């Protein structure tokens, strides 16, 4: 005889239970909550890659006549730019790698909302300071601190599936991936169009203005102002974490998406949860590729044609990335939900690189209960950040090495760089198959 379904228990004063009741009463898509998820994720992701279009010029700016900017001129030759640019690009991910597990645990203890608010505040302050950097060490330090104090990614992933019913959870995580991806594209576009405004728009910006003294402040300032608006909107952000006695029982009976597997995982270490850890490793390999590609693409397009580049300006790079961002937006918002329903997160990940982050994030969040979701996403973010820290540093070193081997017979110059990128993508694809990848019970 089948057992009757567990009665859902709600507790007065518990924000998590209030959210569960709201989901029971309103079975449609929570548009307002998803809008909060989108804009907070966007504000957090914009600074990550906004420096890519001007990183080349920031490290080596031969046009500047200002003593402050010449101090940032650390690359002695054009071939050395990739080396220094790589370490500057990696500093953000190194900082995030050190702190993400902590932020995930804090989000599981005090709630998603406080961590989200603090993270957006860190973006406002530290991204502005990066735009004011006049020394290489100052630029590296502010990027490192921005990564360490921006703990948004782990709680926002948990939040995106806790504000909606189970049938809308792929859409929730798709919105995170979409907003994050848009930020990683709009960020470089912003940097490309607004960096060095005195040079790009001399009829608007005077050389003796603050933007003449700090040529990379304008894009950083615009992103920080957007983050300030997002911070103000967080006042209306509802909390989703359950806060009451008997938490383990309350959460499991209140959450609609509870499975026997997730209940058992409450009692074991996250590091022994192979469905979680295998999806994290796969996630990290693809993240390594994505970050290395972003770094190399920007350096390759702006480098001189004699080194195999395209001699693009920072504005040209911004235009290319803006087109890529538009296609990503259309796919994630209007197509991915149908793809997930038909193929599921695993097959869709194998077929299309656009769905990799969303698919693996869905597997990670389904592998754990709510009480461990923040920590699980923190582990994923930490591991991903370490891989993403290796990516730009390694990509910069490889790019510098490749530019010095333009006339060899075997994959000369940038051909070797893109060969290595493709091999990394193949390795990630292989990891999506058994016996490596284990999937949560509900996907079997």
CSV table of C-alpha atoms in Angstrom, one decimal:
chain,number,residue,atom,x,y,z
A,1,UNK,CA,0.0,0.0,0.0
A,2,UNK,CA,1.4,3.3,-1.0
A,3,UNK,CA,2.3,5.8,1.7
A,4,UNK,CA,0.3,9.1,1.7
A,5,UNK,CA,2.3,12.2,0.7
A,6,UNK,CA,3.9,14.1,3.6
A,7,UNK,CA,1.9,17.0,4.9
A,8,UNK,CA,3.6,20.3,4.3
A,9,UNK,CA,4.4,22.1,7.5
A,10,UNK,CA,4.7,25.9,7.6
A,11,UNK,CA,6.0,28.0,10.4
A,12,UNK,CA,4.9,31.5,11.3
A,13,UNK,CA,7.7,34.1,10.9
A,14,UNK,CA,9.8,31.9,8.7
A,15,UNK,CA,10.7,33.6,5.4
A,16,UNK,CA,11.3,30.2,3.7
A,17,UNK,CA,7.9,28.9,4.7
A,18,UNK,CA,6.3,32.2,3.5
A,19,UNK,CA,7.9,31.7,0.1
A,20,UNK,CA,6.7,28.1,0.0
A,21,UNK,CA,3.1,29.2,0.7
A,22,UNK,CA,3.4,31.9,-1.9
A,23,UNK,CA,4.4,29.3,-4.5
A,24,UNK,CA,1.5,27.1,-3.5
A,25,UNK,CA,-0.9,30.0,-4.0
A,26,UNK,CA,0.6,31.3,-7.2
A,27,UNK,CA,1.5,28.5,-9.6
A,28,UNK,CA,2.7,30.7,-12.5
A,29,UNK,CA,6.1,32.1,-13.3
A,30,UNK,CA,7.3,34.5,-10.5
A,31,UNK,CA,8.3,37.4,-12.9
A,32,UNK,CA,9.1,39.9,-10.2
A,33,UNK,CA,11.5,37.6,-8.4
A,34,UNK,CA,13.1,36.5,-11.6
A,35,UNK,CA,13.6,40.1,-12.5
A,36,UNK,CA,15.5,40.6,-9.2
A,37,UNK,CA,17.6,37.5,-10.0
A,38,UNK,CA,18.4,38.9,-13.4
A,39,UNK,CA,19.5,42.4,-12.5
A,40,UNK,CA,21.5,41.4,-9.4
A,41,UNK,CA,23.3,38.7,-11.4
A,42,UNK,CA,24.0,41.2,-14.2
A,43,UNK,CA,25.3,43.9,-11.7
A,44,UNK,CA,27.7,41.3,-10.3
A,45,UNK,CA,29.0,39.9,-13.6
A,46,UNK,CA,29.5,43.2,-15.4
A,47,UNK,CA,32.9,44.0,-13.8
A,48,UNK,CA,34.4,40.6,-14.4
A,49,UNK,CA,35.2,41.0,-18.1
A,50,UNK,CA,34.6,44.7,-18.6
A,51,UNK,CA,38.4,45.2,-18.6
A,52,UNK,CA,39.1,42.7,-21.4
A,53,UNK,CA,38.9,45.2,-24.3
A,54,UNK,CA,41.2,47.7,-22.7
A,55,UNK,CA,43.4,45.4,-20.7
A,56,UNK,CA,45.9,45.3,-23.6
A,57,UNK,CA,46.2,49.1,-23.5
A,58,UNK,CA,46.0,49.3,-19.7
A,59,UNK,CA,49.1,47.2,-19.3
A,60,UNK,CA,51.0,48.9,-22.2
A,61,UNK,CA,49.7,52.4,-23.0
A,62,UNK,CA,52.4,54.0,-25.1
A,63,UNK,CA,50.1,56.9,-26.0
A,64,UNK,CA,49.7,58.3,-22.5
A,65,UNK,CA,51.7,61.4,-21.5
A,66,UNK,CA,50.7,61.2,-17.9
A,67,UNK,CA,53.1,60.0,-15.3
A,68,UNK,CA,50.4,58.2,-13.3
A,69,UNK,CA,49.4,56.1,-16.3
A,70,UNK,CA,53.0,55.3,-17.3
A,71,UNK,CA,53.4,53.7,-13.9
A,72,UNK,CA,51.0,51.0,-15.0
A,73,UNK,CA,53.1,50.4,-18.1
A,74,UNK,CA,54.7,47.1,-16.9
A,75,UNK,CA,55.0,45.2,-20.2
A,76,UNK,CA,58.3,46.1,-21.9
A,77,UNK,CA,57.5,44.6,-25.3
A,78,UNK,CA,54.3,43.9,-27.1
A,79,UNK,CA,54.9,40.1,-26.8
A,80,UNK,CA,54.9,40.4,-23.0
A,81,UNK,CA,51.5,42.0,-22.7
A,82,UNK,CA,49.7,38.7,-22.5
A,83,UNK,CA,51.8,37.6,-19.5
A,84,UNK,CA,50.9,40.7,-17.4
A,85,UNK,CA,47.4,41.0,-18.7
A,86,UNK,CA,46.7,37.3,-17.7
A,87,UNK,CA,47.7,37.8,-14.1
A,88,UNK,CA,45.6,41.0,-13.8
A,89,UNK,CA,42.6,39.1,-15.3
A,90,UNK,CA,43.2,36.2,-13.0
A,91,UNK,CA,43.3,38.2,-9.7
A,92,UNK,CA,39.5,38.5,-9.6
A,93,UNK,CA,39.0,34.7,-9.8
A,94,UNK,CA,41.8,34.0,-7.3
A,95,UNK,CA,40.0,36.3,-4.8
A,96,UNK,CA,36.6,34.6,-5.5
A,97,UNK,CA,38.2,31.2,-5.1
A,98,UNK,CA,39.4,31.9,-1.6
A,99,UNK,CA,36.0,33.2,-0.3
A,100,UNK,CA,33.2,31.5,-2.2
A,101,UNK,CA,32.7,28.5,0.2
A,102,UNK,CA,32.6,30.9,3.1
A,103,UNK,CA,29.9,33.1,1.4
A,104,UNK,CA,27.9,29.9,0.6
A,105,UNK,CA,28.0,28.8,4.2
A,106,UNK,CA,27.0,32.3,5.4
A,107,UNK,CA,24.1,32.3,3.0
A,108,UNK,CA,23.0,29.0,4.5
A,109,UNK,CA,23.2,30.4,8.0
A,110,UNK,CA,21.9,34.0,7.9
A,111,UNK,CA,20.1,34.0,4.5
A,112,UNK,CA,20.5,34.7,0.8
A,113,UNK,CA,19.5,38.4,0.9
A,114,UNK,CA,22.2,39.7,3.3
A,115,UNK,CA,25.0,38.1,1.2
A,116,UNK,CA,23.4,39.4,-2.1
A,117,UNK,CA,23.2,43.0,-0.7
A,118,UNK,CA,26.8,43.0,0.6
A,119,UNK,CA,28.1,41.6,-2.7
A,120,UNK,CA,26.4,44.4,-4.7
A,121,UNK,CA,27.8,47.0,-2.3
A,122,UNK,CA,31.3,45.5,-2.8
A,123,UNK,CA,30.9,45.8,-6.6
A,124,UNK,CA,30.0,49.5,-6.2
A,125,UNK,CA,33.1,50.4,-4.1
A,126,UNK,CA,35.8,48.2,-5.5
A,127,UNK,CA,34.9,48.4,-9.2
A,128,UNK,CA,35.1,52.2,-8.9
A,129,UNK,CA,38.5,52.0,-7.2
A,130,UNK,CA,39.8,49.7,-10.0
A,131,UNK,CA,38.9,52.5,-12.5
A,132,UNK,CA,41.0,54.8,-10.4
A,133,UNK,CA,44.1,52.5,-10.4
A,134,UNK,CA,47.3,54.2,-11.3
A,135,UNK,CA,49.7,51.4,-10.4
A,136,UNK,CA,49.7,47.7,-11.5
A,137,UNK,CA,49.7,46.5,-7.9
A,138,UNK,CA,46.6,48.7,-7.2
A,139,UNK,CA,44.8,47.3,-10.1
A,140,UNK,CA,45.6,43.7,-9.1
A,141,UNK,CA,44.7,44.3,-5.5
A,142,UNK,CA,41.3,45.9,-6.2
A,143,UNK,CA,40.4,43.1,-8.6
A,144,UNK,CA,41.4,40.5,-6.0
A,145,UNK,CA,39.3,42.1,-3.3
A,146,UNK,CA,36.4,42.5,-5.7
A,147,UNK,CA,36.5,38.7,-6.2
A,148,UNK,CA,36.8,37.9,-2.6
A,149,UNK,CA,34.0,40.2,-1.3
A,150,UNK,CA,31.6,39.6,-4.2
A,151,UNK,CA,29.9,36.4,-2.9
A,152,UNK,CA,26.8,36.6,-5.0
A,153,UNK,CA,27.1,33.7,-7.4
A,154,UNK,CA,26.5,30.9,-4.9
A,155,UNK,CA,23.4,32.3,-3.1
A,156,UNK,CA,21.8,33.7,-6.3
A,157,UNK,CA,21.8,30.2,-7.9
A,158,UNK,CA,20.1,28.8,-4.8
A,159,UNK,CA,17.8,31.7,-4.7
A,160,UNK,CA,16.7,31.4,-8.3
A,161,UNK,CA,15.3,27.9,-7.8
A,162,UNK,CA,13.8,28.7,-4.3
A,163,UNK,CA,11.5,31.5,-5.5
A,164,UNK,CA,9.8,29.3,-8.1
A,165,UNK,CA,8.0,25.9,-8.4
A,166,UNK,CA,9.8,22.8,-9.6
A,167,UNK,CA,8.6,23.1,-13.1
A,168,UNK,CA,10.0,26.6,-13.4
A,169,UNK,CA,13.5,25.9,-11.9
A,170,UNK,CA,15.2,25.3,-15.2
A,171,UNK,CA,14.0,28.8,-16.3
A,172,UNK,CA,15.2,30.2,-13.0
A,173,UNK,CA,18.8,28.9,-13.4
A,174,UNK,CA,18.6,29.8,-17.1
A,175,UNK,CA,18.0,33.4,-16.1
A,176,UNK,CA,21.1,33.3,-13.9
A,177,UNK,CA,23.2,31.9,-16.7
A,178,UNK,CA,21.6,34.4,-19.2
A,179,UNK,CA,22.2,37.4,-17.0
A,180,UNK,CA,25.7,36.2,-16.2
A,181,UNK,CA,26.5,35.6,-19.8
A,182,UNK,CA,25.1,38.9,-20.8
A,183,UNK,CA,27.2,40.6,-18.2
A,184,UNK,CA,30.3,38.9,-19.5
A,185,UNK,CA,29.4,40.3,-23.0
A,186,UNK,CA,27.9,43.7,-22.2
A,187,UNK,CA,30.8,44.2,-19.7
A,188,UNK,CA,33.4,44.1,-22.5
A,189,UNK,CA,31.1,46.1,-24.7
A,190,UNK,CA,30.9,48.8,-22.0
A,191,UNK,CA,34.6,48.7,-21.6
A,192,UNK,CA,35.3,48.9,-25.3
A,193,UNK,CA,33.0,51.8,-26.0
A,194,UNK,CA,33.8,53.9,-22.8
A,195,UNK,CA,37.5,53.3,-22.1
A,196,UNK,CA,39.9,56.1,-23.1
A,197,UNK,CA,37.0,58.5,-23.7
A,198,UNK,CA,39.4,61.4,-24.4
A,199,UNK,CA,40.9,59.5,-27.3
A,200,UNK,CA,37.6,58.1,-28.6
A,201,UNK,CA,35.4,61.1,-28.1
A,202,UNK,CA,37.7,64.2,-27.9
A,203,UNK,CA,34.8,66.5,-28.7
A,204,UNK,CA,33.0,65.5,-25.5
A,205,UNK,CA,35.8,64.7,-23.0
A,206,UNK,CA,38.7,67.1,-22.4
A,207,UNK,CA,42.2,65.8,-21.8
A,208,UNK,CA,42.5,67.7,-18.5
A,209,UNK,CA,39.2,66.2,-17.1
A,210,UNK,CA,39.1,63.4,-14.6
A,211,UNK,CA,38.5,61.0,-17.5
A,212,UNK,CA,41.7,62.2,-19.1
A,213,UNK,CA,43.6,61.5,-16.0
A,214,UNK,CA,41.9,58.1,-15.4
A,215,UNK,CA,41.1,56.8,-18.9
A,216,UNK,CA,39.5,53.6,-17.6
A,217,UNK,CA,37.3,55.2,-15.0
A,218,UNK,CA,34.2,55.9,-17.2
A,219,UNK,CA,33.2,52.2,-17.9
A,220,UNK,CA,33.9,51.3,-14.3
A,221,UNK,CA,31.8,54.2,-13.0
A,222,UNK,CA,28.9,53.4,-15.3
A,223,UNK,CA,28.8,49.8,-14.0
A,224,UNK,CA,29.0,51.0,-10.4
A,225,UNK,CA,26.1,53.4,-10.9
A,226,UNK,CA,24.0,50.5,-12.3
A,227,UNK,CA,25.0,48.4,-9.3
A,228,UNK,CA,23.9,51.2,-7.0
A,229,UNK,CA,20.4,51.2,-8.6
A,230,UNK,CA,20.3,47.4,-8.1
A,231,UNK,CA,21.3,47.8,-4.5
A,232,UNK,CA,18.4,50.1,-3.9
A,233,UNK,CA,16.0,47.6,-5.5
A,234,UNK,CA,17.2,44.9,-3.1
A,235,UNK,CA,15.0,46.5,-0.4
A,236,UNK,CA,12.1,44.6,-1.9
A,237,UNK,CA,14.0,41.3,-2.3
A,238,UNK,CA,12.2,38.5,-0.4
A,239,UNK,CA,14.2,36.0,1.7
A,240,UNK,CA,13.9,32.3,0.9
A,241,UNK,CA,15.9,30.5,3.6
A,242,UNK,CA,13.9,28.6,6.2
A,243,UNK,CA,14.6,29.9,9.7
A,244,UNK,CA,12.8,27.8,12.4
A,245,UNK,CA,13.3,25.0,14.9
A,246,UNK,CA,13.4,21.5,13.5
A,247,UNK,CA,14.9,22.9,10.4
A,248,UNK,CA,15.9,19.6,8.8
A,249,UNK,CA,12.3,18.3,9.0
A,250,UNK,CA,10.6,21.6,8.2
A,251,UNK,CA,12.6,22.2,5.1
A,252,UNK,CA,12.1,18.8,3.7
A,253,UNK,CA,8.4,18.8,4.2
A,254,UNK,CA,7.9,22.3,3.0
A,255,UNK,CA,9.9,22.1,-0.2
A,256,UNK,CA,7.9,20.8,-3.1
A,257,UNK,CA,11.0,19.4,-4.9
A,258,UNK,CA,12.2,17.2,-2.1
A,259,UNK,CA,13.6,13.7,-3.0
A,260,UNK,CA,14.7,10.8,-0.9
A,261,UNK,CA,18.2,11.3,-2.2
A,262,UNK,CA,18.4,14.9,-1.0
A,263,UNK,CA,17.1,13.9,2.4
A,264,UNK,CA,19.8,11.3,2.8
A,265,UNK,CA,22.5,13.8,1.6
A,266,UNK,CA,21.7,16.0,4.6
A,267,UNK,CA,23.5,13.4,6.7
A,268,UNK,CA,26.7,13.1,4.6
A,269,UNK,CA,29.5,15.4,3.5
A,270,UNK,CA,29.0,17.4,0.3
A,271,UNK,CA,32.4,16.2,-0.8
A,272,UNK,CA,31.1,12.6,-0.8
A,273,UNK,CA,28.1,13.5,-2.9
A,274,UNK,CA,29.3,12.3,-6.2
A,275,UNK,CA,26.3,13.6,-8.3
A,276,UNK,CA,27.3,17.0,-6.9
A,277,UNK,CA,31.1,16.7,-7.3
A,278,UNK,CA,31.1,15.2,-10.7
A,279,UNK,CA,28.9,18.0,-12.1
A,280,UNK,CA,31.2,20.5,-10.4
A,281,UNK,CA,34.3,19.1,-12.1
A,282,UNK,CA,32.6,19.1,-15.5
A,283,UNK,CA,31.4,22.7,-14.8
A,284,UNK,CA,35.0,23.7,-13.9
A,285,UNK,CA,36.5,22.3,-17.1
A,286,UNK,CA,34.0,24.2,-19.3
A,287,UNK,CA,34.5,27.4,-17.2
A,288,UNK,CA,38.3,27.1,-17.8
A,289,UNK,CA,37.7,27.0,-21.5
A,290,UNK,CA,35.2,29.9,-21.5
A,291,UNK,CA,37.4,32.2,-19.5
A,292,UNK,CA,40.5,31.4,-21.5
A,293,UNK,CA,38.6,31.9,-24.7
A,294,UNK,CA,37.4,35.3,-23.5
A,295,UNK,CA,40.9,36.4,-22.5
A,296,UNK,CA,42.5,35.2,-25.7
A,297,UNK,CA,39.8,36.5,-28.0
A,298,UNK,CA,40.2,40.0,-26.7
A,299,UNK,CA,44.0,39.9,-26.8
A,300,UNK,CA,44.0,38.3,-30.3
A,301,UNK,CA,41.6,40.8,-31.8
A,302,UNK,CA,43.5,43.9,-30.6
A,303,UNK,CA,47.0,42.6,-31.3
A,304,UNK,CA,48.9,43.7,-34.4
A,305,UNK,CA,48.4,41.8,-37.6
A,306,UNK,CA,52.1,41.0,-37.8
A,307,UNK,CA,51.5,38.8,-34.8
A,308,UNK,CA,48.5,37.1,-36.3
A,309,UNK,CA,45.9,39.5,-34.7
A,310,UNK,CA,43.2,41.6,-36.2
A,311,UNK,CA,44.4,45.1,-35.1
A,312,UNK,CA,40.9,45.9,-33.7
A,313,UNK,CA,40.2,48.9,-31.5
A,314,UNK,CA,38.6,48.4,-28.1
A,315,UNK,CA,35.3,49.7,-29.7
A,316,UNK,CA,35.5,47.0,-32.4
A,317,UNK,CA,35.9,44.3,-29.7
A,318,UNK,CA,32.9,45.7,-27.9
A,319,UNK,CA,30.7,45.5,-31.0
A,320,UNK,CA,31.6,41.9,-31.7
A,321,UNK,CA,30.9,40.8,-28.1
A,322,UNK,CA,27.6,42.8,-28.1
A,323,UNK,CA,26.3,40.7,-31.1
A,324,UNK,CA,27.3,37.5,-29.3
A,325,UNK,CA,25.5,38.7,-26.2
A,326,UNK,CA,22.3,39.4,-28.1
A,327,UNK,CA,22.2,35.8,-29.5
A,328,UNK,CA,22.8,34.4,-26.0
A,329,UNK,CA,19.9,36.4,-24.6
A,330,UNK,CA,17.5,35.2,-27.2
A,331,UNK,CA,18.6,31.5,-26.8
A,332,UNK,CA,18.5,31.4,-23.0
A,333,UNK,CA,15.2,33.2,-22.5
A,334,UNK,CA,13.1,31.8,-25.4
A,335,UNK,CA,14.7,28.5,-26.5
A,336,UNK,CA,16.5,26.8,-23.6
A,337,UNK,CA,13.3,26.1,-21.5
A,338,UNK,CA,12.0,24.0,-24.4
A,339,UNK,CA,15.3,22.3,-25.0
A,340,UNK,CA,15.5,21.3,-21.3
A,341,UNK,CA,12.0,19.9,-21.4
A,342,UNK,CA,12.7,17.8,-24.4
A,343,UNK,CA,16.3,16.8,-23.8
A,344,UNK,CA,17.0,17.4,-20.1
A,345,UNK,CA,20.1,19.2,-18.7
A,346,UNK,CA,22.6,16.5,-19.6
A,347,UNK,CA,21.8,16.0,-23.3
A,348,UNK,CA,21.4,19.7,-23.9
A,349,UNK,CA,24.8,20.3,-22.3
A,350,UNK,CA,26.4,17.8,-24.7
A,351,UNK,CA,24.8,19.3,-27.8
A,352,UNK,CA,25.2,23.1,-27.2
A,353,UNK,CA,28.0,25.0,-25.4
A,354,UNK,CA,25.5,27.8,-24.7
A,355,UNK,CA,23.6,25.5,-22.2
A,356,UNK,CA,26.6,24.1,-20.4
A,357,UNK,CA,26.5,26.4,-17.3
A,358,UNK,CA,22.8,26.2,-16.9
A,359,UNK,CA,22.7,22.4,-17.3
A,360,UNK,CA,25.5,21.7,-14.8
A,361,UNK,CA,24.1,24.3,-12.3
A,362,UNK,CA,20.7,22.5,-12.4
A,363,UNK,CA,22.4,19.2,-11.7
A,364,UNK,CA,24.3,20.7,-8.8
A,365,UNK,CA,21.2,22.3,-7.2
A,366,UNK,CA,19.1,19.2,-7.6
A,367,UNK,CA,21.8,17.0,-5.9
A,368,UNK,CA,21.4,18.7,-2.5
A,369,UNK,CA,18.6,19.9,-0.2
A,370,UNK,CA,17.9,23.6,0.6
A,371,UNK,CA,19.9,23.5,3.8
A,372,UNK,CA,23.1,22.6,1.8
A,373,UNK,CA,22.4,24.5,-1.4
A,374,UNK,CA,24.3,27.7,-0.5
A,375,UNK,CA,27.4,25.7,0.6
A,376,UNK,CA,27.1,23.4,-2.5
A,377,UNK,CA,27.1,26.4,-4.8
A,378,UNK,CA,29.9,27.9,-2.8
A,379,UNK,CA,32.0,24.8,-3.4
A,380,UNK,CA,31.2,25.0,-7.1
A,381,UNK,CA,32.0,28.7,-7.3
A,382,UNK,CA,35.3,28.2,-5.4
A,383,UNK,CA,36.4,25.3,-7.7
A,384,UNK,CA,35.2,27.2,-10.8
A,385,UNK,CA,37.0,30.4,-9.7
A,386,UNK,CA,40.3,28.5,-9.2
A,387,UNK,CA,40.0,27.1,-12.7
A,388,UNK,CA,39.0,30.6,-14.0
A,389,UNK,CA,42.0,32.0,-12.2
A,390,UNK,CA,44.3,29.6,-14.0
A,391,UNK,CA,42.6,30.3,-17.3
A,392,UNK,CA,43.5,33.9,-17.9
A,393,UNK,CA,47.0,33.6,-16.4
A,394,UNK,CA,47.7,30.4,-18.4
A,395,UNK,CA,46.0,31.8,-21.5
A,396,UNK,CA,48.1,35.0,-21.3
A,397,UNK,CA,51.4,33.0,-20.9
A,398,UNK,CA,50.4,30.7,-23.9
A,399,UNK,CA,49.4,33.7,-26.0
A,400,UNK,CA,52.7,35.5,-25.3
A,401,UNK,CA,54.6,32.2,-26.2
A,402,UNK,CA,52.5,31.8,-29.4
A,403,UNK,CA,53.2,35.3,-30.6
A,404,UNK,CA,56.9,34.5,-30.5
A,405,UNK,CA,56.6,31.4,-32.7
A,406,UNK,CA,55.0,32.8,-35.8
A,407,UNK,CA,57.1,30.9,-38.4
A,408,UNK,CA,57.2,27.4,-37.0
A,409,UNK,CA,55.8,24.5,-39.1
A,410,UNK,CA,53.4,22.9,-36.5
A,411,UNK,CA,50.4,25.2,-35.7
A,412,UNK,CA,52.3,28.5,-35.8
A,413,UNK,CA,51.3,31.5,-33.7
A,414,UNK,CA,47.7,31.7,-32.6
A,415,UNK,CA,46.7,28.5,-34.3
A,416,UNK,CA,48.3,26.6,-31.4
A,417,UNK,CA,46.3,28.7,-28.9
A,418,UNK,CA,43.0,27.9,-30.5
A,419,UNK,CA,44.0,24.2,-30.9
A,420,UNK,CA,44.5,24.0,-27.1
A,421,UNK,CA,41.2,25.7,-26.5
A,422,UNK,CA,39.4,23.1,-28.7
A,423,UNK,CA,41.1,20.2,-26.9
A,424,UNK,CA,39.9,21.6,-23.6
A,425,UNK,CA,36.3,21.7,-24.9
A,426,UNK,CA,36.6,18.0,-26.0
A,427,UNK,CA,37.8,17.0,-22.5
A,428,UNK,CA,34.8,18.7,-21.0
A,429,UNK,CA,32.4,17.0,-23.4
A,430,UNK,CA,33.9,13.6,-22.5
A,431,UNK,CA,33.2,14.3,-18.8
A,432,UNK,CA,29.5,14.5,-19.4
A,433,UNK,CA,29.3,10.8,-20.1
A,434,UNK,CA,29.2,7.8,-17.7
A,435,UNK,CA,31.0,6.5,-15.8
A,436,UNK,CA,32.3,9.9,-14.7
A,437,UNK,CA,29.1,12.0,-14.5
A,438,UNK,CA,26.6,10.8,-12.0
A,439,UNK,CA,23.1,12.4,-12.1
A,440,UNK,CA,20.6,13.1,-9.3
A,441,UNK,CA,17.9,10.5,-8.9
A,442,UNK,CA,15.1,12.5,-10.5
A,443,UNK,CA,17.0,12.6,-13.8
A,444,UNK,CA,17.5,8.8,-14.0
